[in-house]
CSV table of C-alpha atoms in Angstrom, one decimal:
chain,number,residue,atom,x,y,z
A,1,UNK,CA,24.2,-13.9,49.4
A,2,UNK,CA,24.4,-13.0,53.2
A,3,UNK,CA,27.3,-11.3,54.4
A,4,UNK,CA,29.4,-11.4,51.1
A,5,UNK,CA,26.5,-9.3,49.4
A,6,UNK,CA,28.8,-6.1,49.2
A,7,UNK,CA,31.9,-8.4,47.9
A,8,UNK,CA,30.1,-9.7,45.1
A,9,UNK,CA,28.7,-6.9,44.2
A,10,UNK,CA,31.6,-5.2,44.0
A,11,UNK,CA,33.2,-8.3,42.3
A,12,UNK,CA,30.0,-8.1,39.4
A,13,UNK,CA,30.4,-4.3,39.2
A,14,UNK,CA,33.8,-4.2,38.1
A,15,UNK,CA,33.3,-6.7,35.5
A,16,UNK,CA,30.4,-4.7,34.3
A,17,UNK,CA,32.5,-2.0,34.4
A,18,UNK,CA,35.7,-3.3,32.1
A,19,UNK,CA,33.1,-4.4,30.0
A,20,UNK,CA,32.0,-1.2,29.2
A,21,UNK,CA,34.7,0.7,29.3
A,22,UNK,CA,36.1,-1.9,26.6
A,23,UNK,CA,33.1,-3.2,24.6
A,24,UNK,CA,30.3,-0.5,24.7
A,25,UNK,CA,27.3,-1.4,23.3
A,26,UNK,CA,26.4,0.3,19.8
A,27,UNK,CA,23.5,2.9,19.9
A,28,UNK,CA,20.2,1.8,19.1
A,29,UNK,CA,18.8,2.9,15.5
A,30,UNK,CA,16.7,6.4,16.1
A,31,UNK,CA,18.2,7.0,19.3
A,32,UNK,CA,17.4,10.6,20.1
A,33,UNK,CA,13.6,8.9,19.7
A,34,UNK,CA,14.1,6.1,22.4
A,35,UNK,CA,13.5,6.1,25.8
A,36,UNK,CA,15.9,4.0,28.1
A,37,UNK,CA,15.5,2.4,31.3
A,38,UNK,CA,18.0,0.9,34.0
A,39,UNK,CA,18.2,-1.1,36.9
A,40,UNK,CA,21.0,-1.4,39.3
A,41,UNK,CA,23.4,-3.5,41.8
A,42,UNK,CA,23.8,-1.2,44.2
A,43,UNK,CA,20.1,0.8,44.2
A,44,UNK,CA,16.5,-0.7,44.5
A,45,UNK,CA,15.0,1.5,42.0
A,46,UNK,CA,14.2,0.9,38.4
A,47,UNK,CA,15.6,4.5,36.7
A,48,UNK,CA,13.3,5.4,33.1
A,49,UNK,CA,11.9,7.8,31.6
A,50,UNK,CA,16.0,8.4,30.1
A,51,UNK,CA,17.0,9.8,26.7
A,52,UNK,CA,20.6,10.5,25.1
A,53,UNK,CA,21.3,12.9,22.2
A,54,UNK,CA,24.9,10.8,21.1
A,55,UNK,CA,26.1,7.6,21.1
A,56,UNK,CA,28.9,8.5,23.6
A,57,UNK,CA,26.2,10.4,26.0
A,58,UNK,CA,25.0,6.3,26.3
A,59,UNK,CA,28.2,5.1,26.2
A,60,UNK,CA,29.1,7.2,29.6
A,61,UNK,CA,26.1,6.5,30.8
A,62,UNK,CA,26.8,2.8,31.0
A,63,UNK,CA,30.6,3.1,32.5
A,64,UNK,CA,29.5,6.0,35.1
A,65,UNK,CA,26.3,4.0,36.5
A,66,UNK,CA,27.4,0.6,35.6
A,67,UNK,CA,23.7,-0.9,35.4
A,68,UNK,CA,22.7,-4.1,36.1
A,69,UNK,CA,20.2,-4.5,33.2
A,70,UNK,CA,19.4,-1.7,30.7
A,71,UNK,CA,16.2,-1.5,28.3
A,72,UNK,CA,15.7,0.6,25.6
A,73,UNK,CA,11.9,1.7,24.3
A,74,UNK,CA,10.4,-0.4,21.3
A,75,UNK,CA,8.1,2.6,20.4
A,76,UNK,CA,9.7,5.9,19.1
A,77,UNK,CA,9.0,9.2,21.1
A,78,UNK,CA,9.1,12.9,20.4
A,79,UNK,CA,10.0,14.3,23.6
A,80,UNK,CA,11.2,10.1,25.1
A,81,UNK,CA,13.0,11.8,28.6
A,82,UNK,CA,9.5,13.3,29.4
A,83,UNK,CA,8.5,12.9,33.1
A,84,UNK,CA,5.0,11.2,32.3
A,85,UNK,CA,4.1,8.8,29.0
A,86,UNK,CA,1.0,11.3,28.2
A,87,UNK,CA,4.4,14.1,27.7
A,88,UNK,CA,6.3,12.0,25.5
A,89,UNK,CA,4.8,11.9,22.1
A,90,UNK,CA,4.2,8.6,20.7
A,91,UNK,CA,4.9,8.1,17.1
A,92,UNK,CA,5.1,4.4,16.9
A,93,UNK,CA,6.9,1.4,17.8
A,94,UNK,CA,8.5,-1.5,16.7
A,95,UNK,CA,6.6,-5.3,16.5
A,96,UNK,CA,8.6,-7.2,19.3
A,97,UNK,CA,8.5,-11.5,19.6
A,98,UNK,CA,9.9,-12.0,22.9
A,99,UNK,CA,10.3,-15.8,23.7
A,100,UNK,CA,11.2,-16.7,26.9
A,101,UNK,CA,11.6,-20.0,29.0
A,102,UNK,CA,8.7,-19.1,31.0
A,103,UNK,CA,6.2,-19.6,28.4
A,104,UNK,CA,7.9,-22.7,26.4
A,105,UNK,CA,5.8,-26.0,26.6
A,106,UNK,CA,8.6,-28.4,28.3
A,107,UNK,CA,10.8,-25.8,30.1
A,108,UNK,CA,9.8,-26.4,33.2
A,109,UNK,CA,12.5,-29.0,34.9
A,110,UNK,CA,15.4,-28.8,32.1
A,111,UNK,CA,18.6,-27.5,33.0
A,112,UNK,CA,19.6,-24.3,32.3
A,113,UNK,CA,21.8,-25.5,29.5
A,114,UNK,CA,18.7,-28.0,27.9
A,115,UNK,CA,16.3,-25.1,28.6
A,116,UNK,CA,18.4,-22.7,26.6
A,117,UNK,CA,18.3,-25.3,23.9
A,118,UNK,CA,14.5,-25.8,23.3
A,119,UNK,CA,13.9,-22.1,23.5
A,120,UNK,CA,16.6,-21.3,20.8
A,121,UNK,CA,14.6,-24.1,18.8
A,122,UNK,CA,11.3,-22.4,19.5
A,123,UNK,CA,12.4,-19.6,18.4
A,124,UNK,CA,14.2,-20.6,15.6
A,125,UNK,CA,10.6,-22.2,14.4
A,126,UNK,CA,8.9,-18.3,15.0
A,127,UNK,CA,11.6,-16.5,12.8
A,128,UNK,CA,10.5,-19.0,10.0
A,129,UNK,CA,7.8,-20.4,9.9
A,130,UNK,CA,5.6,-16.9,11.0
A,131,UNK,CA,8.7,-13.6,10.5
A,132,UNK,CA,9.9,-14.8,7.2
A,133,UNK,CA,7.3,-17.5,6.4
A,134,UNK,CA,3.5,-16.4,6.9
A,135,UNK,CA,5.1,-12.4,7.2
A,136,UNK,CA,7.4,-12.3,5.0
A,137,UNK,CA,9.0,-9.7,6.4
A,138,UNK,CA,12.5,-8.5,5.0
A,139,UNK,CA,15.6,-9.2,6.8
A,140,UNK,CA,16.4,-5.5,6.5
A,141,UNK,CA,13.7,-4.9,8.8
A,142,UNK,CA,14.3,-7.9,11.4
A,143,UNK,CA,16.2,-8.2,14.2
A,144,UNK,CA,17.1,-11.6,16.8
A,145,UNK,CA,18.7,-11.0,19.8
A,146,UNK,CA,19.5,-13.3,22.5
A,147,UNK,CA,17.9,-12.0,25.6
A,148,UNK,CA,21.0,-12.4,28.1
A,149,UNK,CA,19.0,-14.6,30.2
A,150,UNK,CA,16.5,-16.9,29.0
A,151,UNK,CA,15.4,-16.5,25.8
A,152,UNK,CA,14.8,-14.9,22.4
A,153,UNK,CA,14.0,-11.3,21.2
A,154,UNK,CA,12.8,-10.9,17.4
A,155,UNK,CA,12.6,-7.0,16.4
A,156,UNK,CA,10.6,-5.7,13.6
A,157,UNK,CA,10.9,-2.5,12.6
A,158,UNK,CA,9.2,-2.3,9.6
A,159,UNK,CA,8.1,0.8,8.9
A,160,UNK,CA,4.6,0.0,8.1
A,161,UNK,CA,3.8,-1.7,11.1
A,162,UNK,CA,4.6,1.0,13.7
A,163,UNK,CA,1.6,3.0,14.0
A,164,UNK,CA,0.0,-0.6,14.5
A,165,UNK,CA,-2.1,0.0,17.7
A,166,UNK,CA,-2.5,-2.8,20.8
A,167,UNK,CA,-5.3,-4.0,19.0
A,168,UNK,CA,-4.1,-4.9,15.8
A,169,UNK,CA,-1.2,-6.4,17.6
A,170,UNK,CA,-3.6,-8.3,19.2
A,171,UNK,CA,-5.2,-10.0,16.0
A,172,UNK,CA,-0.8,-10.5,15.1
A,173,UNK,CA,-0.8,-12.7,18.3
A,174,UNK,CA,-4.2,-14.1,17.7
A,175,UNK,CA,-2.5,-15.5,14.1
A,176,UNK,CA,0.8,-16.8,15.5
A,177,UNK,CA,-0.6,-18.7,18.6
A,178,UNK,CA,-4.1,-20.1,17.4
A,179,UNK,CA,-6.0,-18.4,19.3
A,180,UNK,CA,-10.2,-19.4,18.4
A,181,UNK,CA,-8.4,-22.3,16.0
A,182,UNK,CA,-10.9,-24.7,15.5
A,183,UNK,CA,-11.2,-27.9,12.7
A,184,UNK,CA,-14.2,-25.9,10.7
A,185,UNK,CA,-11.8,-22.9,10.5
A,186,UNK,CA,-8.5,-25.6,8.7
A,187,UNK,CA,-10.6,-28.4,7.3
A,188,UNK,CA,-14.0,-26.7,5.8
A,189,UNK,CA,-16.8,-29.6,5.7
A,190,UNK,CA,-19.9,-30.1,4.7
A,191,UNK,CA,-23.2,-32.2,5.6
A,192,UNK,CA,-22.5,-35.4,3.1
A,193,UNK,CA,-25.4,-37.5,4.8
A,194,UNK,CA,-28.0,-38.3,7.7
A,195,UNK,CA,-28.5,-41.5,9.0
A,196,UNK,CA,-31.7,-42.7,10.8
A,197,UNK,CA,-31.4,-44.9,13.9
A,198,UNK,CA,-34.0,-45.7,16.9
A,199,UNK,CA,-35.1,-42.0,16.0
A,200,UNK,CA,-31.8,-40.5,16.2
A,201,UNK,CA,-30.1,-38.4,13.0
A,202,UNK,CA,-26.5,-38.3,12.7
A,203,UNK,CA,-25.2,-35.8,10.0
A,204,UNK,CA,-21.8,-36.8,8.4
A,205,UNK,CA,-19.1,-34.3,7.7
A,206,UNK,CA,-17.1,-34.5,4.9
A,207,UNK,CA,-13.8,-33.0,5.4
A,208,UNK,CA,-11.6,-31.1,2.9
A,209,UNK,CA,-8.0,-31.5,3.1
A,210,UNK,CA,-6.6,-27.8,2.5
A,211,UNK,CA,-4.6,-27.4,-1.3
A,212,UNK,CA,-1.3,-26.9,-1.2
A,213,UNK,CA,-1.4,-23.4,-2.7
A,214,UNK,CA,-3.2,-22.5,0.8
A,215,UNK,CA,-1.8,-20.0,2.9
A,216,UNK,CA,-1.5,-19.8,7.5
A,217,UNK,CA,-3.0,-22.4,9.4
A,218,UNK,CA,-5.0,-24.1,6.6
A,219,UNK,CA,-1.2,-24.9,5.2
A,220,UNK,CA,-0.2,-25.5,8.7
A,221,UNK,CA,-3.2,-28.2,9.0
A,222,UNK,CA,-2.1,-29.8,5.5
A,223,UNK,CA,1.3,-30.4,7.1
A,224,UNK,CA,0.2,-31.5,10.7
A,225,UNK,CA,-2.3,-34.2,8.6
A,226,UNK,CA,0.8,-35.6,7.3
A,227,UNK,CA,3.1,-35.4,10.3
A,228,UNK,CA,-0.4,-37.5,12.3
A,229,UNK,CA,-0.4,-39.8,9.8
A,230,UNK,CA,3.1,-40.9,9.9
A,231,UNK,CA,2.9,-41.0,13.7
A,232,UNK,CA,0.1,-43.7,13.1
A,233,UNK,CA,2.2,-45.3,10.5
A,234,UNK,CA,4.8,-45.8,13.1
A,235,UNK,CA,4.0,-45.3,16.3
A,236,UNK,CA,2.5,-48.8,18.5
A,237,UNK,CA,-0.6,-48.8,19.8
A,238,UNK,CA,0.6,-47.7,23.1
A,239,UNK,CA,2.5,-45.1,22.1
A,240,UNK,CA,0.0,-43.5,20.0
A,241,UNK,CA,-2.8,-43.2,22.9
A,242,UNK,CA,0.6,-41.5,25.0
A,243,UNK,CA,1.3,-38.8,22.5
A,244,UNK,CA,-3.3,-38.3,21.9
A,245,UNK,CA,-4.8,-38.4,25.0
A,246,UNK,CA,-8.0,-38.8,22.3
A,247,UNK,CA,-7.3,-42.1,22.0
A,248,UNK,CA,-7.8,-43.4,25.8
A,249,UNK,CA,-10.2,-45.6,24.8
A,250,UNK,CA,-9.8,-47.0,21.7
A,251,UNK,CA,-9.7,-49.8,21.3
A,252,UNK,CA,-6.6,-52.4,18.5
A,253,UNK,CA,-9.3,-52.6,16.3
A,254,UNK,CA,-10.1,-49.1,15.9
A,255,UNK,CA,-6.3,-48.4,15.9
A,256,UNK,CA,-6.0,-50.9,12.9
A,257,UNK,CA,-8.8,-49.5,11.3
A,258,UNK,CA,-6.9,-46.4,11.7
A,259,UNK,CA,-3.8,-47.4,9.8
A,260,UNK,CA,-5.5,-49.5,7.0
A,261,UNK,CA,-7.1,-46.0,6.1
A,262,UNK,CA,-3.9,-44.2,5.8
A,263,UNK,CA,-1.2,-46.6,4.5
A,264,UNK,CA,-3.4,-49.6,3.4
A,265,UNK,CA,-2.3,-50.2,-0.4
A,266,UNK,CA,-5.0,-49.7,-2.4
A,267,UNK,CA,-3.2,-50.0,-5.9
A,268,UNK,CA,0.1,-47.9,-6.0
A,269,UNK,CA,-1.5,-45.6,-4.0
A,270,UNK,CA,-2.0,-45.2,-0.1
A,271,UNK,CA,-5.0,-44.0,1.5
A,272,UNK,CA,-2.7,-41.1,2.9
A,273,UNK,CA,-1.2,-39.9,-0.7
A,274,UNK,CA,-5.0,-40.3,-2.3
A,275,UNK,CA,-6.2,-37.8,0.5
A,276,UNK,CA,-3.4,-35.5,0.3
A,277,UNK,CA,-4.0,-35.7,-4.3
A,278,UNK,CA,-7.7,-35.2,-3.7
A,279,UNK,CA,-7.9,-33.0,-1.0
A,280,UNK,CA,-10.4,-35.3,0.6
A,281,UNK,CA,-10.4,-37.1,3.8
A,282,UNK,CA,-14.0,-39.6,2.2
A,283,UNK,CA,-10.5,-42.4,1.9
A,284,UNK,CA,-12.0,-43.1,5.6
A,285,UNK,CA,-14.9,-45.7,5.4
A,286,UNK,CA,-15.2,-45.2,8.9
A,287,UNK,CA,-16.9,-42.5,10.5
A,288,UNK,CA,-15.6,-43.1,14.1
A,289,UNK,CA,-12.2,-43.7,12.8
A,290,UNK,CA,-12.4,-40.2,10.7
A,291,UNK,CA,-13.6,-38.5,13.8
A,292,UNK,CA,-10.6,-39.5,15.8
A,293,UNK,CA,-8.1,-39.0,13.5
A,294,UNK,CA,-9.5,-35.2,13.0
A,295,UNK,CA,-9.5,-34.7,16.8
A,296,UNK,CA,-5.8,-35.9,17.0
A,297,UNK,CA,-4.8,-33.8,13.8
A,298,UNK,CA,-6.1,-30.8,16.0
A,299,UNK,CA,-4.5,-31.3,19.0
A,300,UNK,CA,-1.5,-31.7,17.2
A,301,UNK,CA,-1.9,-28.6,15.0
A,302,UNK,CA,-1.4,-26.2,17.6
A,303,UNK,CA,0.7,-27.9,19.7
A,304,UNK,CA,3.4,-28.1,16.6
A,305,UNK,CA,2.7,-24.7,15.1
A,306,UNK,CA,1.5,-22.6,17.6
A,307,UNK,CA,3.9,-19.5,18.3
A,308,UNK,CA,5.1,-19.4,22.2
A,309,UNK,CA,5.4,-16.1,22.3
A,310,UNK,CA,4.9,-13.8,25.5
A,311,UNK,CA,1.7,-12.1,24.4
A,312,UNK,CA,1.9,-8.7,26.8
A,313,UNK,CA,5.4,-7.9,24.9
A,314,UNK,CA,4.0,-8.1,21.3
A,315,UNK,CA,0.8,-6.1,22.4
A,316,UNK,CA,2.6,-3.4,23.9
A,317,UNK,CA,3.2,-0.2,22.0
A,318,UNK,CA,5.5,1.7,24.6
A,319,UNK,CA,8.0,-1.6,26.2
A,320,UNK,CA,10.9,-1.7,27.3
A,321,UNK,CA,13.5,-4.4,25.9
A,322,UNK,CA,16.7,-5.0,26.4
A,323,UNK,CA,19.5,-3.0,24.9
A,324,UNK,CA,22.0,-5.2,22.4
A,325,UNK,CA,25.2,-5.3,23.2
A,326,UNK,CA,24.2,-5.1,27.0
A,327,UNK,CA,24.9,-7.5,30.1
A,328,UNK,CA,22.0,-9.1,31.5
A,329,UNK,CA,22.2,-8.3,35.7
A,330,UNK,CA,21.6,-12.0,36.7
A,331,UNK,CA,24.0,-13.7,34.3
A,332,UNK,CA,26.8,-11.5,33.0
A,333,UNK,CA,25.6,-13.1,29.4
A,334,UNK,CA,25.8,-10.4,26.9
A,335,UNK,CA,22.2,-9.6,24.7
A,336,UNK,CA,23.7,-10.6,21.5
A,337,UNK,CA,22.4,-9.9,18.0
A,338,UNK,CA,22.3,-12.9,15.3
A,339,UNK,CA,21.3,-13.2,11.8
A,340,UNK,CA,18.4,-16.4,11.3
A,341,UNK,CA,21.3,-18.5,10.1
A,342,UNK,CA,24.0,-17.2,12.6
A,343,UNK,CA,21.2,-18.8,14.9
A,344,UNK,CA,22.0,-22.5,13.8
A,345,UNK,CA,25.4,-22.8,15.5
A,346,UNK,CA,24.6,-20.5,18.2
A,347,UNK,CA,25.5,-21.6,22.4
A,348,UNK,CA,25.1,-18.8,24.4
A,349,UNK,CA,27.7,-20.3,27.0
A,350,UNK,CA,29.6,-19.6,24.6
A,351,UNK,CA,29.3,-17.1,22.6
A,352,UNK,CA,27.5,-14.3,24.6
A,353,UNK,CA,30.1,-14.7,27.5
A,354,UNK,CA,31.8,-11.3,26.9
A,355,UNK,CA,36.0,-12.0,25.7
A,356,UNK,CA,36.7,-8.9,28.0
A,357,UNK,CA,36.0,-11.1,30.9
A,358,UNK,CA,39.4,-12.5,32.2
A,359,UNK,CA,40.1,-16.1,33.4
A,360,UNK,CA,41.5,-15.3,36.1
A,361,UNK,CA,40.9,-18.0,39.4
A,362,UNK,CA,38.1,-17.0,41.4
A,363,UNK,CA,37.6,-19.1,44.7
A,364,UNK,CA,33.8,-19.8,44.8
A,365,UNK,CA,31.1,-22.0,47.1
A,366,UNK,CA,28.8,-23.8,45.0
A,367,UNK,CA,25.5,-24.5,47.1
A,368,UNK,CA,24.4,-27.5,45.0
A,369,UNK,CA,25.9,-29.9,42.6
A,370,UNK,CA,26.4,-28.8,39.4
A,371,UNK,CA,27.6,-29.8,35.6
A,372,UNK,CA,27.7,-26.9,33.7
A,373,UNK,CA,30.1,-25.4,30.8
A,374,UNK,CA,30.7,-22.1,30.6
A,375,UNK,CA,32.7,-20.9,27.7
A,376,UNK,CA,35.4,-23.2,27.7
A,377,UNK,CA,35.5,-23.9,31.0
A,378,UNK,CA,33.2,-27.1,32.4
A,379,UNK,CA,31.8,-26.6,36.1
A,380,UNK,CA,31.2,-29.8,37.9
A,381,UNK,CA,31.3,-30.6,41.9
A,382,UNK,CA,29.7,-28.9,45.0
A,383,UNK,CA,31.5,-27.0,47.6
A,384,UNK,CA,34.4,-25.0,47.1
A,385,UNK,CA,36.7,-24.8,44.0
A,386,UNK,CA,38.0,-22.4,41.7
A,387,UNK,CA,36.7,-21.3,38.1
A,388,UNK,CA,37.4,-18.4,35.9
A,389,UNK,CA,36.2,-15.1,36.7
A,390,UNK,CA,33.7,-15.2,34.0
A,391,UNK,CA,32.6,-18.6,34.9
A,392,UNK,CA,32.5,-17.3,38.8
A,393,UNK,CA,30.5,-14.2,38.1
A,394,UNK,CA,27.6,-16.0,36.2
A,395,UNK,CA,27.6,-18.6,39.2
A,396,UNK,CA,27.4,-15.3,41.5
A,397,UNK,CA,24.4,-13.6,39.3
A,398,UNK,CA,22.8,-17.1,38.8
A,399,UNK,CA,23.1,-17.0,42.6
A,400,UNK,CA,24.7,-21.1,42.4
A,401,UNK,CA,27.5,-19.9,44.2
A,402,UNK,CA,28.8,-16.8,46.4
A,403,UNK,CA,32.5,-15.8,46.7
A,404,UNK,CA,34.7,-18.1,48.9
């Protein structure tokens, strides 16, 4: 930011400031157990190793430092301002699902505003389909938070999860992304034939379609076999060999043989519903067309119900995350707690810009061209212009703009 670097901080810090002095975030649940760690606008160093006995002990803390991003400890100590983690005293810590842009398939080249909205719907598809689905945790016990920045952070704080070690973390990630997922492991097979050829033996698998009572991925494979199938039904030859890179070479006839299978009438009944009634993928006369059609439905299985989670955070028994109710340092976006359904409707333009934050005009340089809303207000043009405080402090942190 050059020679305005003092001005805007200044400018960010007394923002920061008002919002604490007027909105202080609540104090975390157990927090004489927590550790908390800062970082700062006007200091290089990252401060830890922190611990408050009372709410308003944290509550000073914030208005007297004025922190650019503050972190509280997932795991629970017994001594959590100890010098050294081997002082502390570990005695657990919560499960954390932290989702951020970084690690979403598709992120890369969106806007901010279109990268905010296929993380929310990433996350959105962890909270059900693995917290409440596979989990079945209790919404007592579970926690979403926007991050402030990028992303998504799901708490669990289940009690009979925190003395869960790094390694059976590991085996929680292992679950939610896929990870060793292979067709065997969904769709059990067995040897139905051989066949005999110029002295070659082919074995035939025959495929079982998982029940519907079936639990995890074998569920998860039920409802990809559908979701394929109606992309064949639909999709034109060209389009299908785009979305499975399988398909390269194969060839109309392969493709129709394809379809035939699935959605051919074969007396009220289509090959697709017959497989899906009998659990049994032996509707396919064809071998080669089976084969393929497996191969897409596992490419496709992960790709649609693998969790994009940021694996080091959910291994971790002793991170830092951020602290609710907190600003995030390089937006001025408040980390904002949500129900699941208080997620549907959620913009965090919107709703995490802090209503502390004035309107006031603030004469800023945009270095790029820009459309953007924030809050109410919509950002568009290059160059100089003026836009609300709040709007002119995330263009600051964002670093889009510096102070005119």
């Amino acid at each position: 930011m050059g020679k305005d670097v003092n001005r805007e901080v200044e400018f960010a810090m007394n923002l920061f400031r008002e919002y604490y002095r007027r909105s202080p975030p609540p104090a975390p649940a157990d927090l004489r157990e927590r550790e908390f760690g800062f970082m700062f606008f006007d200091r290089d160093f990252v401060r830890r190793h922190t611990g408050f006995l009372e709410e308003n002990d944290l509550r000073r803390f914030l208005l007297n430092h004025v922190p650019s991003h503050a972190y509280f400890s997932s795991a629970l100590y017994d001594r959590p301002s100890a010098p050294t983690m081997d002082l502390k005293g570990w005695k657990g810590a919560d499960l954390i699902f932290d989702l951020d842009a970084d690690h979403i398939r598709g992120a890369e080249g969106l806007s901010y505003e279109d990268m905010l909205v296929l993380v929310k719907k990433e996350a959105m598809s962890l909270v059900d389909r693995y917290i409440f689905g596979e989990f079945g945790f209790d919404e007592r016990h579970v926690r979403i938070s926007f991050s402030g920045g990028r992303g998504y952070h799901i708490h669990v704080s289940d009690p009979r999860l925190r003395r869960l070690g790094s390694h059976e973390r590991g085996e929680i990630i292992d679950f939610v992304t896929g990870t060793d997922l292979d067709l065997e492991s969904v769709f059990p097979s067995t040897a139905s034939m051989k066949k005999d050829f110029k002295d070659k033996v082919k074995v035939e698998r025959a495929y079982r379609v998982p029940g519907k009572d079936q639990g995890g991925w074998r569920r998860f494979g039920r409802q990809v076999l559908e979701k394929v199938a109606r992309d064949v039904e639909v999709m034109s030859d060209q389009g299908l060999r785009e979305r499975y890179p399988v398909l390269q070479k194969a060839k109309e006839a392969t493709l129709a043989d394809m379809r035939r299978a699935l959605h051919g009438r074969r007396g009220e009944s289509t090959g697709l519903e017959l497989m899906l009634r009998d659990d049994s993928l032996e509707y396919f006369t064809s071998d080669r067309v089976k084969e393929l059609f497996m191969q897409m439905v596992l490419q496709s299985l992960k790709e649609r119900m693998a969790g994009q989670i940021d694996e080091p955070v959910t291994r971790d028994v002793k991170r830092l995350i951020r602290l609710p109710g907190s600003l995030h340092g390089k937006t001025g976006l408040k980390v904002v707690n949500m129900t699941r359904d208080g997620m549907d409707d959620f913009d965090p333009l919107r709703d995490a810009v802090p209503e502390v934050f004035p309107d006031t005009p603030v004469k800023v340089l945009l270095k790029d061209p820009l459309d953007i809303h924030v809050k109410d207000f919509r950002v568009r043009g290059e160059g100089a212009m003026e836009v609300p405080a709040y709007a002119a402090l995330f263009l600051v942190l964002r670093r889009w703009a510096c102070l005119a």
